[in-house]
RNA sequence: AGCGAGGUGGGGUAGUCUGGAUAUCCCGUCGGGCUCAUAACCCGGAGAUCGAUGGUUCAAAUCCAUCCCUCGCUACCA
């Protein structure tokens, strides 16, 4: 197994905002654990990723902030890379200390000129091979007053729905009636970014990648991977393949990206579609790595091929892709189709010949895609727009990175969504990481320090290797086997749990041996007792080596405390059960590995953060949310407890009389209600009351409605407000009506 | 309503793909021990008809069918 080439591919974070804990748990922490583990196993590991820096959202951010797109991506590239490094991820290990032939890591970016050049080369090669087809499409074009203009992506256009006539329909789909249509069918289109501009429809040519030509090969590939892929990966991939693959656009009318490398006026002002381009970063990054960091090797700039190509004897490099569940088909269908296409044209093939799976010398496809589900925050999804997130940079400013790595690993969304919340975080860190593991090694070291020993020499020297520890040795060797198997199967939770169980085992050994009895004067049984203590030092050493992939910072602290001056990440995995390893010892007084966390303090700090934020209304710091009430605390930090009085008064409630109730022409559950609201025109409200009221029951009633709710089309009828009704959550719904008689339009407050 | 995920002692969970005997771990709880250690550590107890029903099987938390409920996204939620 040793010496295998392993390529670890990490999904490229979009350089349009900071990373949050959901990203970390989903795709940035697991690959780092794997990288460190594979290295310890003696494999040759190359890890690649970087910032995804092109595409329309970034230009939008730039426009809103009044800066250039390059400034936006520079800012977030730097911020995200720093956060990942602060988290202890190995991106600064450009070259493996064992030598360049053992690999390294590179966190690149898609604005890298080499990346652009390589993508353009690949683009031309696929074009020459006939894998693109050209189609003319119609797109929106925004014309400014000075005559300049640009094409607009569908999502930046809105207008009137051609099917139901509702306003506010998006470029390609109507939210009101659900109709989908060609973007150009929309009536009265308006640019969201620039409402005053004239919108025209212009023809524009684009190239499409012939995904359909890869259907058979990809189905075969998916079949081959059945035994190794996780069930969510299998399911998502199957869904895509069953739908049938269709050509997919690879060019875009877009300013911020890699220019289409073809001659002719048609292609001016067009860029390569981001999906086609960024995903190639997995290979361009490896090539750039070998160019910058491995020129001294025999193959020089071609070194990357050791990780990318099938060897002449048929040996496959192992390719692992780490990503979130939303990205699965992209990496099991689309990216493999590109790899196969490149293989095909590199050996001189064209699109008219059938494509085949990789053979010797060709680019390999993925071995496994250990995709994660989502990490939720206090029961809800992380959301940038709702500011419902814990940002990685701000977390790392305040807390030990290993506490986060521990909690996210032991709680990793491997098989289903899991939840991050502060009470649970504090609980697990304090009781598992600190009380079980941290406390164990501290006990061993302080006990050792109290044993009589010469300055600088190990106090355990006289007690090591006693025959009574045989069983303990076997136990740890067994545990190491389990941990190794778990990690090879990408079961991180299980692996870390097994490591923590070893710490627990250590506590038991200590408890049974009770070596403290012999500190002052040896009593009966001192030999065996102190032999057990000496073995506990070896357990601590075992823990330093095995926690290293998960908790690199504290593992190194422990390693140094144990009296080593080298780097624990360079230790071979098997070294953890080397019972002949020298008994190193540090003369310094042992310090606890971790600081205990205090929930009240943390909640107070997080509360301040929320209040400092720009949208801090509706947050009251509620003190006294002591330990237990997990639910209660959740609500507080989500900031949804109290409403400011002014906020409440923004809601205008008025009385209206129901004039008529009709069935919605296009919806099963809705009534269209005409209301006398005291104005001449009256108003129309859609209400989902069909299940609870007959029209006759409602007509004539005086009800309360929200006057200033933003009108919104519902299935083609614009609803101008909302009638208040009580809902017992148990199928009982009743309208709020007025006691006695009062004029429609009266204010309610 | 559609898609996705899930229902396991008081709370949070492992195990489910690959069926096997007393169902895992953390917290809480009750009792005992230890006193080296960061209010930490160790031992023991109580507490679960594994969402429901039916089926397959010598054997089901695990496989199949039907149903109920919860959550996320979508939405005829206003």
XYZ file of N, CA, C and O (backbone and C1' of nucleotides) in Angstrom, chain A residues 175-176 381 416 427 432 434-435 439 442-443 450 491 493 497 504 508 511 516 592-594 596 667-670 686 688 709 712 714-715 721-722, chain B residues 1 3-6 12-18 25-29 33-43 71-73 75-78:
385
model
N -42.449 32.928 -11.228
C -42.704 32.485 -9.865
C -44.192 32.390 -9.583
O -44.622 31.665 -8.704
N -44.982 33.180 -10.341
C -46.407 33.229 -10.038
C -47.130 31.981 -10.537
O -47.866 31.340 -9.805
N -30.584 26.079 7.859
C -29.484 26.037 6.905
C -28.618 27.289 7.006
O -29.115 28.372 7.264
N -25.944 11.985 6.837
C -27.124 12.856 6.808
C -26.735 14.198 7.401
O -25.656 14.346 7.976
N -20.328 21.379 25.112
C -20.507 20.108 25.808
C -19.496 19.053 25.344
O -18.805 18.419 26.139
N -15.529 15.459 26.103
C -14.843 14.416 25.357
C -13.392 14.801 25.066
O -12.458 14.110 25.472
N -11.565 17.410 26.119
C -10.752 17.875 27.235
C -10.765 16.893 28.403
O -9.712 16.452 28.863
N -11.967 16.525 28.873
C -12.035 15.704 30.079
C -11.484 14.304 29.845
O -10.809 13.744 30.709
N -7.285 15.500 29.634
C -7.022 15.206 31.039
C -6.164 13.955 31.198
O -5.311 13.892 32.072
N -2.554 14.752 30.535
C -2.056 15.611 31.596
C -1.775 14.817 32.871
O -0.791 15.051 33.569
N -2.645 13.861 33.164
C -2.423 12.999 34.328
C -1.092 12.264 34.186
O -0.289 12.206 35.119
N 6.423 13.733 38.794
C 6.604 13.560 40.235
C 7.444 12.342 40.592
O 7.842 12.202 41.745
N -14.587 6.966 6.942
C -15.512 7.076 8.079
C -14.802 7.822 9.196
O -14.224 7.232 10.101
N -15.925 10.035 11.530
C -16.515 10.007 12.866
C -16.090 8.761 13.609
O -15.682 8.799 14.754
N -13.855 8.576 16.937
C -14.479 7.958 18.107
C -13.567 6.851 18.652
O -13.340 6.743 19.855
N -9.871 6.840 26.637
C -10.669 6.309 27.734
C -10.005 5.048 28.309
O -9.944 4.861 29.529
N -8.648 4.114 32.156
C -8.944 2.889 32.894
C -7.663 2.230 33.390
O -7.580 1.791 34.543
N -6.454 4.179 36.293
C -7.291 3.986 37.465
C -6.983 2.638 38.136
O -6.819 2.568 39.358
N -0.308 6.646 41.691
C -0.070 7.740 42.639
C 0.261 7.227 44.042
O 0.844 7.951 44.831
N -1.725 21.906 30.627
C -2.914 21.279 30.016
C -2.951 21.517 28.497
O -2.539 22.576 28.038
N -3.430 20.533 27.772
C -3.476 20.627 26.318
C -4.494 21.656 25.820
O -4.293 22.298 24.802
N -5.619 21.747 26.515
C -6.701 22.640 26.058
C -7.228 23.465 27.222
O -7.102 23.070 28.382
N -10.634 24.782 28.995
C -12.064 24.495 29.034
C -12.856 25.663 28.452
O -12.454 26.812 28.574
N -55.472 27.519 -9.349
C -54.892 26.934 -8.134
C -55.958 26.171 -7.372
O -57.105 26.589 -7.298
N -55.581 25.074 -6.797
C -56.549 24.220 -6.113
C -56.898 24.695 -4.718
O -57.980 24.430 -4.213
N -55.951 25.353 -4.093
C -56.144 25.637 -2.672
C -56.551 27.075 -2.397
O -56.792 27.435 -1.257
N -56.527 27.921 -3.433
C -56.673 29.357 -3.180
C -58.046 29.896 -3.556
O -58.652 29.482 -4.541
N -55.401 36.899 -2.310
C -55.495 35.444 -2.460
C -55.342 34.815 -1.087
O -54.455 35.188 -0.326
N -55.392 31.055 1.153
C -55.387 29.587 1.095
C -56.367 28.992 2.073
O -56.012 28.235 2.961
N -48.346 44.943 3.012
C -47.521 43.824 2.587
C -47.231 43.987 1.095
O -48.109 44.375 0.338
N -47.863 40.438 -4.238
C -47.099 39.326 -4.802
C -48.041 38.458 -5.636
O -49.129 38.104 -5.195
N -49.652 35.270 -7.089
C -49.749 33.875 -6.707
C -50.500 33.145 -7.804
O -51.689 33.351 -8.003
N -49.796 32.338 -8.518
C -50.410 31.571 -9.601
C -51.191 32.487 -10.544
O -52.295 32.148 -10.957
N -51.958 41.796 -0.089
C -52.086 41.787 1.357
C -52.410 40.405 1.862
O -52.340 39.415 1.133
N -52.768 40.358 3.137
C -52.954 39.065 3.785
C -54.030 39.227 4.850
O -54.007 40.181 5.618
P -50.024 16.424 0.220
O -49.392 16.615 -1.248
C -50.185 16.368 -2.400
C -49.511 17.070 -3.539
C -48.042 16.684 -3.733
O -47.905 15.507 -4.507
C -48.243 19.040 -3.736
P -41.716 13.090 -5.914
O -40.279 13.713 -5.632
C -39.394 13.994 -6.714
C -38.213 14.782 -6.213
C -37.476 14.186 -5.017
O -36.618 13.118 -5.364
C -37.840 16.460 -4.605
P -36.424 11.921 -4.291
O -35.475 12.592 -3.200
C -34.186 13.066 -3.573
C -33.568 13.817 -2.431
C -33.511 13.084 -1.104
O -32.473 12.130 -1.044
C -34.299 15.251 -0.725
P -32.710 10.800 -0.154
O -32.549 11.340 1.339
C -31.311 11.888 1.779
C -31.476 12.516 3.134
C -31.967 11.586 4.241
O -30.935 10.781 4.776
C -33.194 13.586 4.320
P -31.370 9.297 5.322
O -32.217 9.632 6.629
C -31.577 10.138 7.776
C -32.569 10.722 8.733
C -33.424 9.738 9.521
O -32.683 9.127 10.551
C -34.753 11.557 8.817
P -33.621 15.033 20.626
O -32.048 14.915 20.446
C -31.275 16.086 20.217
C -29.812 15.744 20.198
C -29.396 14.714 19.150
O -29.305 15.294 17.852
C -28.344 14.221 21.202
P -29.469 14.384 16.550
O -28.210 13.422 16.733
C -28.156 12.165 16.106
C -26.984 11.439 16.704
C -26.705 10.074 16.087
O -25.857 10.233 14.956
C -26.746 9.897 18.454
P -26.034 9.285 13.725
O -25.310 7.955 14.228
C -23.928 8.000 14.542
C -23.438 6.650 14.982
C -23.811 5.477 14.090
O -22.997 5.430 12.940
C -23.978 4.876 16.370
P -23.579 4.923 11.549
O -24.008 3.426 11.922
C -23.013 2.425 12.078
C -23.644 1.176 12.629
C -24.714 0.546 11.740
O -24.121 -0.302 10.783
C -25.482 0.664 13.992
P -24.303 0.015 9.225
O -25.831 -0.297 8.973
C -26.357 -1.601 9.243
C -27.745 -1.714 8.672
C -27.868 -1.317 7.207
O -28.748 -2.191 6.539
C -29.284 0.052 8.531
P -28.124 -3.522 5.897
O -27.588 -2.931 4.524
C -28.506 -2.557 3.500
C -27.788 -1.838 2.404
C -26.661 -2.640 1.755
O -27.181 -3.495 0.752
C -25.921 -0.455 2.226
P -26.286 -4.708 0.246
O -26.139 -5.645 1.518
C -25.731 -7.000 1.370
C -24.989 -7.431 2.596
C -25.658 -7.004 3.907
O -25.553 -8.052 4.861
C -23.444 -6.173 3.808
P -21.288 1.733 24.972
O -20.981 3.257 24.607
C -19.740 3.609 24.018
C -19.821 5.011 23.461
C -20.221 6.089 24.455
O -19.148 6.504 25.270
C -21.451 6.379 22.472
P -19.441 7.104 26.727
O -19.956 8.565 26.388
C -19.087 9.518 25.792
C -19.832 10.808 25.541
C -20.614 11.352 26.732
O -19.804 12.039 27.664
C -21.978 11.421 24.823
P -20.220 12.031 29.187
O -21.549 12.912 29.208
C -21.481 14.304 28.947
C -22.873 14.885 28.869
C -23.735 14.744 30.119
O -23.386 15.670 31.127
C -25.028 14.238 28.209
P -23.496 15.242 32.650
O -25.069 15.049 32.837
C -25.940 16.162 32.744
C -27.372 15.700 32.805
C -27.747 14.892 34.038
O -28.023 15.720 35.151
C -28.572 13.811 32.109
P -27.580 15.273 36.584
O -28.529 14.011 36.838
C -29.939 14.173 36.915
C -30.592 12.836 37.101
C -30.018 11.995 38.244
O -30.550 12.378 39.501
C -30.242 10.651 36.315
P -18.111 4.657 48.608
O -16.932 4.429 47.565
C -16.241 3.177 47.508
C -15.298 3.165 46.349
C -14.143 4.156 46.405
O -13.104 3.724 47.265
C -15.077 4.155 44.234
P -12.221 4.848 47.990
O -11.362 5.469 46.797
C -10.431 4.664 46.096
C -9.844 5.461 44.968
C -9.151 6.756 45.388
O -7.825 6.502 45.818
C -10.581 7.185 43.562
P -7.314 7.239 47.078
O -6.926 8.659 46.495
C -6.113 8.765 45.329
C -6.266 10.149 44.743
C -5.703 11.257 45.646
O -5.011 12.169 44.832
C -7.989 11.666 45.152
P -3.682 12.787 45.294
O -3.145 13.109 43.823
C -1.763 13.063 43.538
C -1.619 12.962 42.049
C -2.502 13.916 41.274
O -1.878 15.181 41.199
C -2.594 11.759 40.297
P -2.773 16.509 41.328
O -3.485 16.578 39.912
C -2.699 16.716 38.722
C -3.613 16.529 37.540
C -4.836 17.448 37.567
O -4.544 18.644 36.889
C -5.483 15.192 37.147
P -4.921 20.051 37.563
O -6.331 20.346 36.870
C -6.926 21.612 37.081
C -8.120 21.752 36.163
C -9.126 20.614 36.248
O -10.435 21.183 36.317
C -8.576 21.087 34.026
P -11.115 21.673 37.635
O -12.544 20.984 37.483
C -12.639 19.593 37.534
C -14.042 19.238 37.914
C -15.080 19.842 36.989
O -16.071 18.859 36.734
C -15.532 20.458 39.218
P -16.579 18.621 35.212
O -15.430 17.775 34.552
C -15.015 16.582 35.133
C -13.566 16.371 34.772
C -13.172 14.910 34.766
O -13.387 14.343 33.494
C -11.700 16.124 36.147
P -14.295 13.076 33.364
O -13.312 11.932 33.870
C -12.035 11.762 33.279
C -11.293 10.681 34.005
C -12.101 9.408 34.208
O -12.014 8.564 33.087
C -11.151 10.058 36.264
P -13.217 7.594 32.730
O -13.105 6.483 33.862
C -11.996 5.598 33.914
C -12.151 4.660 35.081
C -13.465 3.892 35.115
O -13.425 2.743 34.293
C -13.051 4.814 37.242
P -14.788 2.190 33.688
O -15.505 1.524 34.939
C -14.928 0.415 35.599
C -15.772 -0.001 36.767
C -17.243 -0.231 36.445
O -17.471 -1.502 35.879
C -17.058 1.045 38.415
P -41.562 20.448 11.098
O -40.103 20.374 10.457
C -38.956 20.599 11.266
C -37.712 20.289 10.478
C -37.578 21.031 9.167
O -37.102 22.350 9.335
C -37.077 18.752 8.831
P -37.533 23.474 8.292
O -36.556 23.178 7.070
C -35.161 23.392 7.206
C -34.454 22.919 5.965
C -34.955 23.533 4.665
O -34.394 24.805 4.424
C -34.765 21.202 4.408
P -35.298 25.907 3.721
O -35.258 25.445 2.201
C -34.071 25.617 1.428
C -34.228 24.922 0.100
C -35.373 25.420 -0.777
O -35.052 26.596 -1.488
C -35.424 23.069 -0.698
P -40.212 28.572 -5.583
O -41.696 28.026 -5.386
C -42.436 27.567 -6.502
C -43.773 27.086 -6.028
C -44.561 28.039 -5.144
O -45.088 29.193 -5.777
C -44.608 25.939 -4.160
P -46.219 29.199 -6.688
O -47.521 28.906 -5.824
C -48.725 29.101 -6.429
C -49.788 29.136 -5.357
C -49.324 28.470 -4.057
O -49.779 29.176 -2.930
C -51.176 27.294 -4.992
P -49.825 30.297 -2.234
O -49.254 29.888 -0.802
C -49.665 28.671 -0.193
C -49.260 28.682 1.258
C -49.442 30.029 1.959
O -50.737 30.126 2.502
C -47.257 29.212 2.349
P -51.756 31.078 1.998
O -51.309 32.450 2.580
C -52.273 33.495 2.584
C -51.604 34.807 2.599
C -51.696 35.574 1.288
O -52.994 36.076 1.077
C -49.595 35.885 2.308
